[in-house]
Amino acid sequence: MVQDSINRRIFLGGVAGLAGAAAYAPGAFAQQLKLPTSPVALSVVDVAGNLALTQKAIENYRKAKPNLVSRITFTKAPAPELPGKLKAQQEANRVDIDMVLTGTDALSAGVDQKLWTPLLPQLAGSLPKLDEIYLEGAAKMQGLASGQGVVVTYYPSGPLLEYMPDKVKKVPTTAEELLAYTRENKNRFFYARPANSGPGRTWIMGLPYILGDSNPKDPVKGWDKTWAYLKALGENIEYYPAGTGAVMKELGEGSRDMTVTTTGWDINPRVLGVVPKEAKIGALKGFHWVTDAHYMCIPKGVSDEKLAVLLDLMSFLLTKEQQAYTYDEGYFYPGPAVKGVTLDMAPAESQAAIKEFGRPEYEKLIAEAPLETPLDPDQMVIAFRRWDEEVAGAKRK
């Protein structure tokens, strides 16, 4: 996940400025805690690449609420480093991080180490009614947060196949056909190490559904077919890159013909010219989406007046107007966590990018394929370790 965040930032280079702060009803939900009488400075740390989707909306809040916020400092950091840093600050009673934007990794680590301020149900009255506003998949991802984070962006993710149509004449439609393809076209298919790759992780978590394994949520006792399949597939894979960026580079350069992908990793590298526009995607028979999300978390130790502002900011970021910014250039496609946020509400740059590089088949796939949440964090760690030891062997780079 960290490697993916870094790769995404490399791909994105910098987020294009998106114009205009949307109208917002002030203090709509921050009723329980007392808002400050003078503006506060906020520090936001991103460990998931989420600012590409939300920074403009957060800046819109500062512009809309100069009475509450004087300035906002944005920092990016690797997810594994954050829990230790927060714990040290909390033990010293000097917390200088007000909000963390994270994926499930640092969220889970923070829950385990009791680093986060409990938000739900304790402070539900200061937030919108999440179960009413969230998309189905976002609501399921919210259920993984232990009440200590709030979903801000969501996407169905994958796993999908991505291939170059001039090279792949007979596109696999089943897991068996994919395995046969790799045997007939050795070293033309590959994917990145799951522990460092969103598409790689989504691929191994999605395979148990495709293969009809006994328990898709149990990589120890329920993935017999999956582990056997991954090992057989690995016989035809030259090596496993450390992250998704390297995979997309090789696909774009023509040294590989096919990989696994997600909606965002399909669209955004083509927007940026890393992968040719003409690349195609497909889904294998039995496909289920394995969903993903980013969360807003507040560390313990943040003052009550800042907490009141942060809850108001969270509510602002969950309005339809601000959620529309999360379409961005498709890297977390679609992006919004909230119902009723359509592409025509997004900035012109986002609309243009997705109109040109998006795919009409996604609408049908998102509507029809089942949605599954990722493995629980402890099970994910086990799955990563088994893959490293049993599948990758000496082929990892």
mmCIF file with all atom_site columns, N, CA and C in Angstrom, residues 81-106:
data_model
loop_
_atom_site.group_PDB
_atom_site.id
_atom_site.type_symbol
_atom_site.label_atom_id
_atom_site.label_alt_id
_atom_site.label_comp_id
_atom_site.label_asym_id
_atom_site.label_entity_id
_atom_site.label_seq_id
_atom_site.pdbx_PDB_ins_code
_atom_site.Cartn_x
_atom_site.Cartn_y
_atom_site.Cartn_z
_atom_site.occupancy
_atom_site.B_iso_or_equiv
_atom_site.pdbx_formal_charge
_atom_site.auth_seq_id
_atom_site.auth_comp_id
_atom_site.auth_asym_id
_atom_site.auth_atom_id
_atom_site.pdbx_PDB_model_num
ATOM 1  N N  . GLU A 1 81  ? 5.391  4.107  9.056  1.00 0.00 ? 81  GLU A N  1
ATOM 2  C CA . GLU A 1 81  ? 6.098  4.996  9.984  1.00 0.00 ? 81  GLU A CA 1
ATOM 3  C C  . GLU A 1 81  ? 5.155  5.751  10.917 1.00 0.00 ? 81  GLU A C  1
ATOM 4  N N  . LEU A 1 82  ? 3.894  5.881  10.513 1.00 0.00 ? 82  LEU A N  1
ATOM 5  C CA . LEU A 1 82  ? 2.990  6.772  11.239 1.00 0.00 ? 82  LEU A CA 1
ATOM 6  C C  . LEU A 1 82  ? 2.641  6.307  12.650 1.00 0.00 ? 82  LEU A C  1
ATOM 7  N N  . PRO A 1 83  ? 2.263  5.045  12.883 1.00 0.00 ? 83  PRO A N  1
ATOM 8  C CA . PRO A 1 83  ? 1.868  4.660  14.232 1.00 0.00 ? 83  PRO A CA 1
ATOM 9  C C  . PRO A 1 83  ? 2.937  4.929  15.285 1.00 0.00 ? 83  PRO A C  1
ATOM 10 N N  . GLY A 1 84  ? 4.190  4.599  14.974 1.00 0.00 ? 84  GLY A N  1
ATOM 11 C CA . GLY A 1 84  ? 5.266  4.845  15.941 1.00 0.00 ? 84  GLY A CA 1
ATOM 12 C C  . GLY A 1 84  ? 5.436  6.326  16.241 1.00 0.00 ? 84  GLY A C  1
ATOM 13 N N  . LYS A 1 85  ? 5.332  7.145  15.208 1.00 0.00 ? 85  LYS A N  1
ATOM 14 C CA . LYS A 1 85  ? 5.458  8.596  15.397 1.00 0.00 ? 85  LYS A CA 1
ATOM 15 C C  . LYS A 1 85  ? 4.322  9.133  16.261 1.00 0.00 ? 85  LYS A C  1
ATOM 16 N N  . LEU A 1 86  ? 3.102  8.690  15.973 1.00 0.00 ? 86  LEU A N  1
ATOM 17 C CA . LEU A 1 86  ? 1.954  9.151  16.761 1.00 0.00 ? 86  LEU A CA 1
ATOM 18 C C  . LEU A 1 86  ? 2.058  8.697  18.207 1.00 0.00 ? 86  LEU A C  1
ATOM 19 N N  . LYS A 1 87  ? 2.462  7.456  18.412 1.00 0.00 ? 87  LYS A N  1
ATOM 20 C CA . LYS A 1 87  ? 2.571  6.919  19.774 1.00 0.00 ? 87  LYS A CA 1
ATOM 21 C C  . LYS A 1 87  ? 3.580  7.723  20.589 1.00 0.00 ? 87  LYS A C  1
ATOM 22 N N  . ALA A 1 88  ? 4.707  8.072  19.970 1.00 0.00 ? 88  ALA A N  1
ATOM 23 C CA . ALA A 1 88  ? 5.722  8.866  20.664 1.00 0.00 ? 88  ALA A CA 1
ATOM 24 C C  . ALA A 1 88  ? 5.178  10.242 21.018 1.00 0.00 ? 88  ALA A C  1
ATOM 25 N N  . GLN A 1 89  ? 4.454  10.862 20.097 1.00 0.00 ? 89  GLN A N  1
ATOM 26 C CA . GLN A 1 89  ? 3.871  12.181 20.374 1.00 0.00 ? 89  GLN A CA 1
ATOM 27 C C  . GLN A 1 89  ? 2.847  12.109 21.503 1.00 0.00 ? 89  GLN A C  1
ATOM 28 N N  . GLN A 1 90  ? 2.036  11.061 21.493 1.00 0.00 ? 90  GLN A N  1
ATOM 29 C CA . GLN A 1 90  ? 1.008  10.922 22.523 1.00 0.00 ? 90  GLN A CA 1
ATOM 30 C C  . GLN A 1 90  ? 1.619  10.669 23.892 1.00 0.00 ? 90  GLN A C  1
ATOM 31 N N  . GLU A 1 91  ? 2.690  9.874  23.926 1.00 0.00 ? 91  GLU A N  1
ATOM 32 C CA . GLU A 1 91  ? 3.356  9.611  25.209 1.00 0.00 ? 91  GLU A CA 1
ATOM 33 C C  . GLU A 1 91  ? 4.020  10.863 25.756 1.00 0.00 ? 91  GLU A C  1
ATOM 34 N N  . ALA A 1 92  ? 4.458  11.747 24.839 1.00 0.00 ? 92  ALA A N  1
ATOM 35 C CA . ALA A 1 92  ? 5.068  13.013 25.262 1.00 0.00 ? 92  ALA A CA 1
ATOM 36 C C  . ALA A 1 92  ? 4.033  14.111 25.463 1.00 0.00 ? 92  ALA A C  1
ATOM 37 N N  . ASN A 1 93  ? 2.742  13.771 25.219 1.00 0.00 ? 93  ASN A N  1
ATOM 38 C CA . ASN A 1 93  ? 1.647  14.741 25.327 1.00 0.00 ? 93  ASN A CA 1
ATOM 39 C C  . ASN A 1 93  ? 1.854  15.945 24.417 1.00 0.00 ? 93  ASN A C  1
ATOM 40 N N  . ARG A 1 94  ? 2.394  15.679 23.214 1.00 0.00 ? 94  ARG A N  1
ATOM 41 C CA . ARG A 1 94  ? 2.656  16.750 22.254 1.00 0.00 ? 94  ARG A CA 1
ATOM 42 C C  . ARG A 1 94  ? 2.236  16.312 20.845 1.00 0.00 ? 94  ARG A C  1
ATOM 43 N N  . VAL A 1 95  ? 0.945  16.089 20.679 1.00 0.00 ? 95  VAL A N  1
ATOM 44 C CA . VAL A 1 95  ? 0.425  15.643 19.378 1.00 0.00 ? 95  VAL A CA 1
ATOM 45 C C  . VAL A 1 95  ? 0.332  16.847 18.436 1.00 0.00 ? 95  VAL A C  1
ATOM 46 N N  . ASP A 1 96  ? 1.036  16.773 17.306 1.00 0.00 ? 96  ASP A N  1
ATOM 47 C CA . ASP A 1 96  ? 0.973  17.875 16.341 1.00 0.00 ? 96  ASP A CA 1
ATOM 48 C C  . ASP A 1 96  ? 0.371  17.438 14.999 1.00 0.00 ? 96  ASP A C  1
ATOM 49 N N  . ILE A 1 97  ? -0.272 16.273 14.987 1.00 0.00 ? 97  ILE A N  1
ATOM 50 C CA . ILE A 1 97  ? -0.992 15.795 13.805 1.00 0.00 ? 97  ILE A CA 1
ATOM 51 C C  . ILE A 1 97  ? -2.482 15.799 14.152 1.00 0.00 ? 97  ILE A C  1
ATOM 52 N N  . ASP A 1 98  ? -3.266 16.549 13.383 1.00 0.00 ? 98  ASP A N  1
ATOM 53 C CA . ASP A 1 98  ? -4.682 16.701 13.715 1.00 0.00 ? 98  ASP A CA 1
ATOM 54 C C  . ASP A 1 98  ? -5.578 15.717 12.975 1.00 0.00 ? 98  ASP A C  1
ATOM 55 N N  . MET A 1 99  ? -5.235 15.408 11.732 1.00 0.00 ? 99  MET A N  1
ATOM 56 C CA . MET A 1 99  ? -6.024 14.449 10.966 1.00 0.00 ? 99  MET A CA 1
ATOM 57 C C  . MET A 1 99  ? -5.100 13.583 10.130 1.00 0.00 ? 99  MET A C  1
ATOM 58 N N  . VAL A 1 100 ? -5.435 12.294 10.011 1.00 0.00 ? 100 VAL A N  1
ATOM 59 C CA . VAL A 1 100 ? -4.679 11.369 9.171  1.00 0.00 ? 100 VAL A CA 1
ATOM 60 C C  . VAL A 1 100 ? -5.614 10.833 8.095  1.00 0.00 ? 100 VAL A C  1
ATOM 61 N N  . LEU A 1 101 ? -5.150 10.887 6.857  1.00 0.00 ? 101 LEU A N  1
ATOM 62 C CA . LEU A 1 101 ? -5.846 10.274 5.724  1.00 0.00 ? 101 LEU A CA 1
ATOM 63 C C  . LEU A 1 101 ? -5.133 8.964  5.431  1.00 0.00 ? 101 LEU A C  1
ATOM 64 N N  . THR A 1 102 ? -5.843 7.850  5.544  1.00 0.00 ? 102 THR A N  1
ATOM 65 C CA . THR A 1 102 ? -5.170 6.542  5.510  1.00 0.00 ? 102 THR A CA 1
ATOM 66 C C  . THR A 1 102 ? -6.004 5.482  4.809  1.00 0.00 ? 102 THR A C  1
ATOM 67 N N  . GLY A 1 103 ? -5.333 4.446  4.359  1.00 0.00 ? 103 GLY A N  1
ATOM 68 C CA . GLY A 1 103 ? -6.012 3.234  3.916  1.00 0.00 ? 103 GLY A CA 1
ATOM 69 C C  . GLY A 1 103 ? -6.244 2.334  5.108  1.00 0.00 ? 103 GLY A C  1
ATOM 70 N N  . THR A 1 104 ? -6.553 1.076  4.826  1.00 0.00 ? 104 THR A N  1
ATOM 71 C CA . THR A 1 104 ? -6.852 0.143  5.918  1.00 0.00 ? 104 THR A CA 1
ATOM 72 C C  . THR A 1 104 ? -5.619 -0.211 6.732  1.00 0.00 ? 104 THR A C  1
ATOM 73 N N  . ASP A 1 105 ? -4.397 0.010  6.173  1.00 0.00 ? 105 ASP A N  1
ATOM 74 C CA . ASP A 1 105 ? -3.179 -0.414 6.874  1.00 0.00 ? 105 ASP A CA 1
ATOM 75 C C  . ASP A 1 105 ? -2.939 0.393  8.148  1.00 0.00 ? 105 ASP A C  1
ATOM 76 N N  . ALA A 1 106 ? -2.713 1.703  8.018  1.00 0.00 ? 106 ALA A N  1
ATOM 77 C CA . ALA A 1 106 ? -2.456 2.528  9.203  1.00 0.00 ? 106 ALA A CA 1
ATOM 78 C C  . ALA A 1 106 ? -3.707 2.659  10.065 1.00 0.00 ? 106 ALA A C  1
#
